[in-house]
Coordinates of C-alpha atoms and ligand atoms in Angstrom, one line a residue:
X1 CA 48.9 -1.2 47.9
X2 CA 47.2 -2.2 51.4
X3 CA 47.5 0.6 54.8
X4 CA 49.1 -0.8 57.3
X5 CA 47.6 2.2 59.1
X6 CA 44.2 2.4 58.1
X7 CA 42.0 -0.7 58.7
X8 CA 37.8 -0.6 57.5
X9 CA 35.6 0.2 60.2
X10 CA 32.7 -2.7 59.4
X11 CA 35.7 -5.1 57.5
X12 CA 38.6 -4.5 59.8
X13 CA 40.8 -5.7 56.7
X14 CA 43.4 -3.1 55.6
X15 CA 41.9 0.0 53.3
X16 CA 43.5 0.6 49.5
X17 CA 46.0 3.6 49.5
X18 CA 46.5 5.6 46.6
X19 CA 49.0 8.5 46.4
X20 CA 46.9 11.1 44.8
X21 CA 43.3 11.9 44.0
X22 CA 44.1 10.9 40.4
X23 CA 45.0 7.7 41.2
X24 CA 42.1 7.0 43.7
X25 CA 40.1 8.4 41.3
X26 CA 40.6 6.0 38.5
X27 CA 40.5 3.2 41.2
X28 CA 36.9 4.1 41.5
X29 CA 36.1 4.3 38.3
X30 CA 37.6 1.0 37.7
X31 CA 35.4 -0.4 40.7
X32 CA 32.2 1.1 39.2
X33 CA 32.4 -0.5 35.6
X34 CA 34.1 -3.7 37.0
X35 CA 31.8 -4.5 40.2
X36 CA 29.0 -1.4 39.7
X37 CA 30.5 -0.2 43.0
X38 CA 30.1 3.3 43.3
X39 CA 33.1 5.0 45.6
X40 CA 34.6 8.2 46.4
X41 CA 37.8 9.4 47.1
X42 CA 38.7 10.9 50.2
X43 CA 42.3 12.0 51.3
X44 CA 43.3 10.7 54.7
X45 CA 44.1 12.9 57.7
X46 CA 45.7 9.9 59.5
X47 CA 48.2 8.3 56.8
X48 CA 48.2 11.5 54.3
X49 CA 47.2 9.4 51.5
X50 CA 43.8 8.4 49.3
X51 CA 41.3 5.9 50.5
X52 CA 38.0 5.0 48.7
X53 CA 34.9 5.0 50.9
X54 CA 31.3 3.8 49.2
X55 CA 29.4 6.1 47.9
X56 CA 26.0 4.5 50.2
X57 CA 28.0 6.0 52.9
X58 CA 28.1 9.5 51.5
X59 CA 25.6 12.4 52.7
X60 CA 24.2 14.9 50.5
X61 CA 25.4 18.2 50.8
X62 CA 25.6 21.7 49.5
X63 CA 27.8 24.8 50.0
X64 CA 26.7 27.3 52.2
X65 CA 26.2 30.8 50.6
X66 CA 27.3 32.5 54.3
X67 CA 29.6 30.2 55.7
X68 CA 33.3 29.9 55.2
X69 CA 35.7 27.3 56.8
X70 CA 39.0 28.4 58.8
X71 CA 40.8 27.9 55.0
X72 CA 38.1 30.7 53.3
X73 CA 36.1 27.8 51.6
X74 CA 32.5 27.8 51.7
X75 CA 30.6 25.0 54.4
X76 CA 28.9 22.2 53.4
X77 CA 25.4 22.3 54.3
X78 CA 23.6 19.5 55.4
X79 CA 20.0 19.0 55.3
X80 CA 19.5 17.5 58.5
X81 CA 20.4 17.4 61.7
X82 CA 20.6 13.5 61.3
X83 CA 22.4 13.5 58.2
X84 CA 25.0 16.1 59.6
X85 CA 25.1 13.7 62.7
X86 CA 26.1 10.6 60.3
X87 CA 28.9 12.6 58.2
X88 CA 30.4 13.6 61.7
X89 CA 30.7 10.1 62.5
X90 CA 32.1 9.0 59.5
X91 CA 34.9 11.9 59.7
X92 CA 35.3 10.9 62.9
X93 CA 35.9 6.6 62.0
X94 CA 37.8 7.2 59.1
X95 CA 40.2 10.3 60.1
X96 CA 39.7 9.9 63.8
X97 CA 38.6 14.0 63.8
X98 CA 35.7 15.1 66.2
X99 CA 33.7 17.4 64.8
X100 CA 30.2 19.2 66.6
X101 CA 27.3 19.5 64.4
X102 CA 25.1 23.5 64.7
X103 CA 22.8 24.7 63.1
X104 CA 23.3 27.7 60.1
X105 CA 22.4 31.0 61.2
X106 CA 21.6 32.0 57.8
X107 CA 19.7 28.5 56.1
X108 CA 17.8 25.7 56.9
X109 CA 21.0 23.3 56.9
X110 CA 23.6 22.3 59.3
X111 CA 26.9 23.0 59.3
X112 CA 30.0 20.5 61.3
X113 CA 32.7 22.2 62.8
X114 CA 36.0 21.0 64.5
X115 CA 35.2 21.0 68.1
X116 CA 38.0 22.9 70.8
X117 CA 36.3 22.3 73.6
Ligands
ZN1 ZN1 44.7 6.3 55.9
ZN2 ZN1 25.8 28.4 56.8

């Protein structure tokens, strides 16, 4: 099924929706052995349902031993500055939410953060 919400940011065509991470998920692994196209799941804040971004796009990151999130979870870390800089902007493209980017008070990393201000 195509969004007729949610359009590719380089493509402009319509993205894939999938109703659960299951679904999506098996998409993608479909899409891997068929085309060798690595993808990942991500659930959208702006339709509530799954998309599949490429992997390419992806930054690496790590949880944070110190940080939690307003939900209790642990932060993902990034390594950089720049990498933090490129998730942000990715969030912000594909779920249209600004987040600021500081540094961790208690590790090398970078943390993103939804912005109030
Ligand atoms: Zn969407
Ligand atoms: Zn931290």
């Amino acid at each position: 099924m195509k969004s007729d919400t949610c359009f590719g940011k380089m493509s402009g065509e319509p993205l894939s929706v999938y109703f659960d991470e299951e679904e999506a998920q098996s998409a993608a692994e479909y899409s891997k052995e068929i085309y060798n196209n690595e993808l990942s799941p991500y659930k959208c804040n702006k339709c509530d349902f799954w998309h599949l971004s490429p992997k390419s796009r992806l930054t690496p990151s790590e949880k944070c031993q110190r940080c939690t999130a307003g939900d209790g979870s642990y932060k993902d870390t990034y390594r950089t500055n720049k990498e933090a800089n490129t998730r942000a902007d990715i969030i912000f493209n594909e779920q249209g939410i600004n987040l600021r980017i500081y540094k961790c008070k208690y590790s090398a990393g970078w943390h993103l953060t939804k912005s109030h201000y």
